[in-house]
Each structure stands twice: as structure tokens, then as C-alpha cells.
Amino acid sequence: FFENDPVLLSRILTYVTLGFHVIFATIGVGIPLMIAIAEWIGIKRNDPHYTLLARRWARGFVVTVAVGVVTGTAIGLQLSLLWPNFMQAAGHTIGLPMFMEVFAFFFEAIFLGIYLYTWDRFKSKMKHFLLIIPVAIGATASAFFITTVNAFMNVPQGFEFVNGVLTDVNPLAAMFNPATPTKVSHVILASYLTSAFILGAIAAIHLIRGNKHVYHKKALHLTMVSAAIFAIGTALVGDFSGKYLHEYQPEKLAAAEWHFETESEAPLILGGILTEDNEVKYALEIPYALSILSGGTPDTEVKGLNEFDPEVLPPLWIHYFFDLMVFIGMFLATVSILFVVLSRKKGWNPFNRPLAWMIAAGGPLSMLAIQSGWVFTEVGRQPWILRGLMTTAEGATTSSHVGLMLILFSVLYLVLGVTCAVVLRKMFKGNPVEHELEERGISQPTA
Ligand code: HEB
Ligand code: HEB
């Protein structure tokens, strides 16, 4: 059924590209901030271990940025190849934020280059630290601008819609639409959280393998304290996202929660399966929770699926992706907060094996939560590419070459992914922390 359906193939190719890009984009947004925090602590406490953390993280970061640039460019190319009607209708409306993302990237890249080549070149370490600030700002600004584009697809505004063409465009009103505040902050915080967890997972794996060097313990402490803060922030903003959906995209929320009848005191449904006649089975119900997520109070009335035209409802399987994201979010918050609590109490050991294993699992899980969140929000917007104005099928190409493109790009991502993994492995295996500390003449207490 593949060969003759350019719409389906375009959707798959776009998903493969975005899903792959978002891995690198996410760490690209969060890691500069983690580098900045590590370098700052290194200066303030005069602790070379933290400085070395910043150095090593920055070195690995360069490799992932390079991949992010290639995949990001692939998206830019595919947008006009696969979604020509969408780009023709909306291209000039979203042109400003799209251009700004590339601009933010150049801003980031220039300072990253200077940052990397000026370690040890300044008399004052503070001057070197200052260079990472624009890198972190540029990275977060990329996420900001590009996410406004996605927000616009969910709540298109800032134009007149005449005969299928968007005219009289106001790019700023398009950028700052009602979906922007929650989406942008949820994406940015989730990126910080995921980056902290991935770096924490690396430290945890060193501990699990029996390397008890204090460097790894400091890395774990720094990343888990940050992760605890970001996890709370992500969950809080996630709650606001629920309230946003309730107001502007109630069909997405109802589909995610298998909520059929409009009612107040609506429960949140976790897991379960849906029978042929739309009955929910084997699910865990949290009473009132959907009403509270939607409006803050149990008596909030939540619109049910039965109120909508079935033609414009998203597929109901997005339920599982929403659940997966929320479940992982709870897990990450619990693990990181537990770590912080254990490290505050004398005599308790935050570096115990079971917790280290959970942190190690939290790295890949956090990335899975990012993927689930995007699948939920993108599939949850279907059948629309521009909600209410243009369907995904209308936006797509009719070209018959999409199948070939899908194969070629998949091979490209496979090669990029493997190369990236191999390079990172070589980079860090060949130059372990102990070796680098010795080389730099830093004494190594192994507490
Ligand atoms: Fe991105 C990069 C596009 C999504 C973040 N990106 C990039 C690039 C491009 C893009 C084109 C490259 C640049 C140059 O070349 O200059 N994106 C894009 C698109 C989209 C996206 C179109 C959708 C639609 N991103 C995204 C997201 C995020 C991002 C969602 C977040 C989260 N990016 C980013 C970053 C970067 C990029 C950060 C840089 C690189 C690195 O760092 O990695
Ligand atoms: Fe999330 C999305 C909620 C967690 C990532 N989120 C989303 C949404 C919601 C939510 C409602 C949708 C929105 C729209 O559509 O607009 N979350 C939530 C909550 C929580 C969460 C409540 C808590 C638990 N997330 C989370 C995490 C992560 C995430 C943890 C990762 C790490 N999300 C995400 C993403 C997305 C989402 C990426 C897509 C984008 C947007 O915002 O949309």
C-alpha cells in the first residue's frame, strides 16, 4: 500500500526526519546550559573537576551539533519538497521564525567556536565562561523560534484566509499565538531535563561499572540537582499545556483521554484498552484528575469526543503516547528528587546501585518522553496540517518519488547515527577522565 500513497510516505519521512533531528536538537538546547553551570561552579569553588566536566561535555557537544545541523538542513529541504502546498500557503507567515532559528544557530555556532578554542587563553577564567552564555542563549532561542512555528500550525492566526491563500500577514501575531507560551516553555524545559538526565546517566554508568572517582560523583550530583528542578518545571508547564488544550484544542485532549461524554468531575485514564464499542477496559482511573488538568477544579466541564465531527478527530491511540510521556515524567521527577533528598541526609548514600541504575535508565527514557510528546501533539492535531484551514493530505506533495527519498534519507540517518556514536566513543574511551586529570596535573582524591 506504500507505493502509491505519497501522503502516507511524506508523513513517514517527515516523522523519521523530525524524530531523528529532535534527538540532537534536544541535547543541543540543554547541554550548553549544563556546560555553563559546570564551568561556573568550577570557577566559584575553584574546583578543577567541574571545569573538566565543562570541557568534556563541550567536546562531545560539538559532535552532536554537527549532526543536528545536517538533520536540520534535511528538514528545511523536505518541508518544501514534501509539503509544497502548505509551504506555499503559510511559508511567508512562518518565514520570520524559520529565518530567526537559523540566525540563532549562527549566533550559537560562532560563539561555540570561540569558546572551544580559547580554553586557557584568558587570564581571567570568568572571561572564558562569558563566552558560553551566548551559546546557551542561541541554543534556547533556536528552540523558541522553531516551536512558535509548531504552535502556529496548532492555532493559525495573524492573517486573512481568502481562497486558500493566507494574505494580509502579520508575522508577529502568527508567532505569538495562544499555543506559543505553553509549547515553547514545555519544549525548552523538557530539553533541559533530558540533557541533564543523559549526562547524569553517563555518570551513573561509570559508577555502576565500579569507577567510584569523585569526578563522576560530582557529575551525578550536578546533573540530578538540575534535573529535579527541570522535572518539576516540566510537569508544571505540562499542566498549563493541559489547560491550553482544554481551551483551544479540546478534541486533542479528549482523544488523549478517551473522554467520550462531556461532563464535569472527569477522571484521568491511565493505560487500558478501548473495546469496539468505545468502552475503556483495564485502565487505572484517577478521579477528577482530567477536570483538574483542564481547568484547575473538579467541577470543570470537559468536552467529550461525541461532540465533535468524527471526520476531524485524531486517532485515539495517541492516548498511549500521552500516558508514556506523563509516566516517564513522574519517574524522572521521583528519581532525581530522591537523589537530592538522599544527598542532603548524613549517612544516606545517594550513590547506591539501585538508584544509579534508575538514573542510567532515565537517560534513554527521557528521550523516549520527548519522542512521545511530539507524537502525541503532532498526531493529535490530525487531520490538520494547519488546524481548521488545511488538512495534511491537502498540504502534501503528489510526487511519486517519496518512497525513494524515504529509503535514501533513512540510510543517511543510520550512517549519521552510527558515525556519531563511534566518534563519541572513540573520543571518550581513548581519553578517560583519570588520564586527562593526570595530564592536566590535577590531584585525584578518590573519595
Ligand atoms: Fe531545528 C538546527 C530546522 C525542529 C533545535 N534546525 C536546525 C537547522 C535547521 C533546522 C534548518 C540547521 C541550521 C542551519 O543549518 O543553519 N528544526 C528545523 C525545523 C524544525 C526543527 C524545520 C521543525 C519543523 N529544532 C527543532 C526543534 C528544536 C530544534 C523542535 C528544539 C527542541 N535545531 C535546533 C537546534 C539546532 C537546530 C538546537 C542547532 C544544531 C544543534 O545544536 O544541534
Ligand atoms: Fe509533555 C506535549 C503535558 C511531561 C515532552 N505535554 C505535551 C502536551 C501536554 C503535555 C498537555 C500537549 C501540548 C500541546 O499539544 O500543545 N507533559 C505534560 C504533563 C507532564 C509532561 C502534564 C508531566 C508529567 N513532557 C513531559 C516530559 C517530557 C515532555 C517529562 C520530556 C522529557 N511534551 C513533551 C514534548 C511535547 C509535549 C516534546 C510536544 C511539544 C508540545 O509542547 O506540544
Coordinates of C-alpha atoms in Angstrom, one line a residue, residues 91-362:
G91 CA 5.6 29.9 4.0
H92 CA 5.7 33.7 4.2
T93 CA 3.7 33.7 7.5
I94 CA 6.3 31.4 9.2
G95 CA 9.3 32.7 7.3
L96 CA 10.3 35.1 10.1
P97 CA 10.7 32.5 12.9
M98 CA 12.2 30.0 10.5
F99 CA 14.8 32.6 9.5
M100 CA 15.3 33.5 13.1
E101 CA 16.1 29.9 14.0
V102 CA 18.9 29.8 11.5
F103 CA 20.1 33.1 12.7
A104 CA 20.1 31.9 16.4
F105 CA 22.0 28.9 15.2
F106 CA 24.7 31.0 13.6
F107 CA 24.9 33.2 16.7
E108 CA 25.4 30.0 18.7
A109 CA 27.9 28.4 16.4
I110 CA 30.2 31.5 16.2
F111 CA 30.5 31.8 20.0
L112 CA 30.8 28.0 20.3
G113 CA 33.8 28.1 18.0
I114 CA 35.5 30.9 20.0
Y115 CA 34.6 29.1 23.3
L116 CA 36.3 25.9 22.2
Y117 CA 39.5 27.5 21.0
T118 CA 40.0 29.8 24.0
W119 CA 40.2 27.4 27.0
D120 CA 43.3 28.5 29.0
R121 CA 43.8 31.6 26.7
F122 CA 42.4 34.2 29.1
K123 CA 44.0 35.4 32.3
S124 CA 40.6 35.6 33.9
K125 CA 38.6 32.3 33.7
M126 CA 35.5 34.4 34.0
K127 CA 36.0 35.8 30.5
H128 CA 36.1 32.3 29.1
F129 CA 32.9 31.5 31.0
L130 CA 31.2 34.5 29.5
L131 CA 31.6 33.0 26.0
I132 CA 29.3 30.1 26.8
I133 CA 26.4 32.4 27.7
P134 CA 25.6 33.4 24.1
V135 CA 26.0 29.7 23.1
A136 CA 23.3 28.8 25.6
I137 CA 21.1 31.7 24.7
G138 CA 21.4 30.9 20.9
A139 CA 20.5 27.2 21.5
T140 CA 17.5 28.0 23.6
A141 CA 16.5 30.7 21.1
S142 CA 16.5 28.1 18.3
A143 CA 14.0 26.0 20.3
F144 CA 12.0 29.1 21.0
F145 CA 11.7 30.2 17.3
I146 CA 11.1 26.8 15.8
T147 CA 8.5 25.9 18.4
T148 CA 6.5 29.1 17.6
V149 CA 6.1 27.6 14.1
N150 CA 4.7 24.4 15.5
A151 CA 2.4 26.5 17.8
F152 CA 1.2 28.4 14.7
M153 CA 0.2 25.1 13.0
N154 CA -2.0 24.4 16.0
V155 CA -3.5 27.8 16.3
P156 CA -3.0 29.6 13.0
Q157 CA -3.6 33.3 13.3
G158 CA -2.2 36.7 12.1
F159 CA -3.6 36.7 8.5
E160 CA -6.7 36.8 6.4
F161 CA -7.7 33.5 4.7
V162 CA -9.0 34.2 1.2
N163 CA -9.5 31.4 -1.4
G164 CA -7.0 29.1 0.2
V165 CA -4.3 31.8 0.5
L166 CA -3.1 33.5 3.6
T167 CA -2.9 37.2 2.9
D168 CA -2.5 40.4 5.0
V169 CA 0.1 38.6 7.1
N170 CA 1.2 39.8 10.5
P171 CA 4.2 37.6 11.3
L172 CA 4.4 38.7 14.9
A173 CA 0.8 37.8 15.6
A174 CA 1.4 34.5 13.9
M175 CA 4.4 33.8 16.1
F176 CA 2.9 34.8 19.4
N177 CA -0.3 32.8 19.2
P178 CA -2.2 31.2 22.1
A179 CA -0.2 27.9 21.8
T180 CA 3.2 29.6 22.0
P181 CA 3.6 30.2 25.8
T182 CA 3.0 26.7 26.9
K183 CA 4.5 24.9 24.0
V184 CA 7.7 27.0 24.0
S185 CA 8.3 26.6 27.7
H186 CA 7.4 22.9 27.8
V187 CA 9.8 22.2 24.9
I188 CA 12.6 24.2 26.5
L189 CA 12.3 22.8 30.0
A190 CA 11.9 19.2 28.6
S191 CA 15.1 19.7 26.6
Y192 CA 16.9 20.9 29.8
L193 CA 15.6 17.9 31.7
T194 CA 16.5 15.4 29.1
S195 CA 20.0 16.8 28.7
A196 CA 20.6 16.7 32.4
F197 CA 19.4 13.1 32.6
I198 CA 21.5 12.0 29.6
L199 CA 24.7 13.5 31.2
G200 CA 23.6 12.0 34.6
A201 CA 23.1 8.6 33.0
I202 CA 26.6 8.6 31.7
A203 CA 28.0 9.4 35.2
A204 CA 25.7 6.7 36.7
I205 CA 27.0 4.1 34.2
H206 CA 30.6 4.9 35.3
L207 CA 29.6 4.3 38.9
I208 CA 27.8 1.1 38.1
R209 CA 30.9 -0.2 36.3
G210 CA 32.8 0.3 39.5
N211 CA 34.5 3.6 38.7
K212 CA 34.0 5.5 42.0
H213 CA 36.0 8.5 41.0
V214 CA 34.8 11.7 42.7
Y215 CA 34.6 13.3 39.3
H216 CA 31.7 11.1 38.4
K217 CA 30.0 11.7 41.7
K218 CA 30.2 15.4 41.2
A219 CA 28.8 15.0 37.7
L220 CA 25.9 12.9 39.1
H221 CA 25.2 15.4 41.8
L222 CA 25.2 18.4 39.5
T223 CA 23.0 16.7 36.9
M224 CA 20.5 15.3 39.3
V225 CA 20.0 18.6 41.3
S226 CA 19.4 20.3 37.9
A227 CA 17.1 17.5 36.7
A228 CA 15.0 17.8 39.8
I229 CA 14.4 21.4 39.2
F230 CA 13.7 20.9 35.5
A231 CA 11.4 17.9 36.1
I232 CA 9.2 20.0 38.4
G233 CA 9.2 22.8 35.9
T234 CA 8.4 20.5 33.0
A235 CA 5.5 18.9 34.9
L236 CA 4.1 22.3 36.0
V237 CA 4.2 23.7 32.4
G238 CA 2.8 20.3 31.2
D239 CA -0.2 21.1 33.5
F240 CA -0.6 24.5 31.8
S241 CA -0.4 22.7 28.4
G242 CA -3.4 20.7 29.5
K243 CA -5.3 23.9 30.3
Y244 CA -4.3 25.3 27.0
L245 CA -5.6 22.2 25.2
H246 CA -8.8 22.4 27.1
E247 CA -9.4 25.9 25.8
Y248 CA -8.0 25.7 22.2
Q249 CA -7.8 22.1 21.2
P250 CA -10.3 20.2 23.2
E251 CA -10.5 17.4 20.7
K252 CA -6.8 16.5 21.2
L253 CA -7.3 16.3 25.0
A254 CA -10.5 14.3 24.7
A255 CA -8.8 11.9 22.3
A256 CA -5.8 11.5 24.6
E257 CA -8.0 10.7 27.5
W258 CA -10.7 8.6 25.7
H259 CA -13.2 11.0 27.1
F260 CA -16.5 10.5 25.2
E261 CA -19.2 12.3 27.2
T262 CA -19.0 15.9 28.0
E263 CA -19.0 16.1 31.8
S264 CA -17.5 17.6 34.9
E265 CA -15.6 15.6 37.6
A266 CA -13.9 13.8 34.7
P267 CA -11.4 11.2 35.6
L268 CA -7.9 10.8 34.1
I269 CA -7.5 7.4 32.4
L270 CA -4.1 5.7 32.6
G271 CA -3.3 2.8 30.3
G272 CA -6.1 0.4 29.5
I273 CA -7.6 -0.7 26.2
L274 CA -10.6 0.5 24.1
T275 CA -13.2 -2.0 23.0
E276 CA -15.0 -1.9 19.7
D277 CA -17.9 0.0 21.2
N278 CA -15.7 2.5 22.9
E279 CA -15.6 1.1 26.3
V280 CA -12.5 1.6 28.4
K281 CA -11.2 -1.6 30.0
Y282 CA -8.3 -2.4 32.4
A283 CA -7.4 1.2 32.9
L284 CA -6.4 3.0 36.0
E285 CA -8.8 5.9 36.7
I286 CA -7.7 8.9 38.8
P287 CA -10.9 10.6 39.9
Y288 CA -11.4 14.2 39.0
A289 CA -7.9 14.4 37.6
L290 CA -8.9 15.3 34.0
S291 CA -11.1 18.1 35.2
I292 CA -8.3 19.4 37.3
L293 CA -5.8 19.1 34.4
S294 CA -8.3 21.0 32.2
G295 CA -9.5 23.8 34.4
G296 CA -7.9 23.5 37.9
T297 CA -11.1 22.4 39.7
P298 CA -13.0 19.1 39.8
D299 CA -16.2 20.8 38.6
T300 CA -14.6 21.9 35.3
E301 CA -16.6 20.6 32.4
V302 CA -14.5 18.7 29.8
K303 CA -15.8 18.4 26.3
G304 CA -16.2 14.8 25.1
L305 CA -15.4 13.2 21.8
N306 CA -19.1 12.7 21.0
E307 CA -19.4 16.5 20.5
F308 CA -17.1 16.6 17.5
D309 CA -17.5 15.7 13.9
P310 CA -15.8 12.3 13.7
E311 CA -14.2 13.4 10.4
V312 CA -11.9 15.8 12.2
L313 CA -10.9 13.7 15.2
P314 CA -7.3 12.5 15.7
P315 CA -6.7 8.8 16.1
L316 CA -7.4 7.6 19.6
W317 CA -4.1 5.7 20.0
I318 CA -2.4 9.0 21.0
H319 CA -3.7 8.1 24.4
Y320 CA -0.7 5.7 24.9
F321 CA 1.9 8.3 23.9
F322 CA 0.4 10.9 26.3
D323 CA 0.5 8.3 29.1
L324 CA 4.0 7.2 28.3
M325 CA 5.2 10.8 28.5
V326 CA 3.5 11.5 31.7
F327 CA 4.6 8.2 33.3
I328 CA 8.2 8.9 32.3
G329 CA 7.9 12.5 33.6
M330 CA 6.8 11.1 37.0
F331 CA 9.6 8.6 37.0
L332 CA 12.3 11.2 36.2
A333 CA 11.0 13.6 38.9
T334 CA 10.9 10.8 41.5
V335 CA 14.4 9.6 40.7
S336 CA 16.0 13.0 40.7
I337 CA 14.2 14.2 43.8
L338 CA 15.1 11.0 45.6
F339 CA 18.7 11.6 44.8
V340 CA 18.6 15.2 46.1
V341 CA 16.9 14.0 49.3
L342 CA 19.4 11.2 49.9
S343 CA 22.3 13.6 49.4
R344 CA 21.0 16.1 52.0
K345 CA 20.9 13.5 54.8
K346 CA 24.1 12.5 56.6
G347 CA 24.7 8.8 56.4
W348 CA 22.5 8.1 53.4
N349 CA 24.1 7.1 50.2
P350 CA 22.7 8.7 47.1
F351 CA 25.2 6.7 45.0
N352 CA 23.6 3.4 45.8
R353 CA 23.4 0.8 43.0
P354 CA 19.6 0.6 42.5
L355 CA 19.3 4.4 42.2
A356 CA 22.3 4.5 39.9
W357 CA 20.5 2.0 37.7
M358 CA 17.4 4.1 37.7
I359 CA 19.3 7.2 36.7
A360 CA 21.0 5.2 33.9
A361 CA 17.6 4.2 32.6
G362 CA 16.4 7.8 32.9

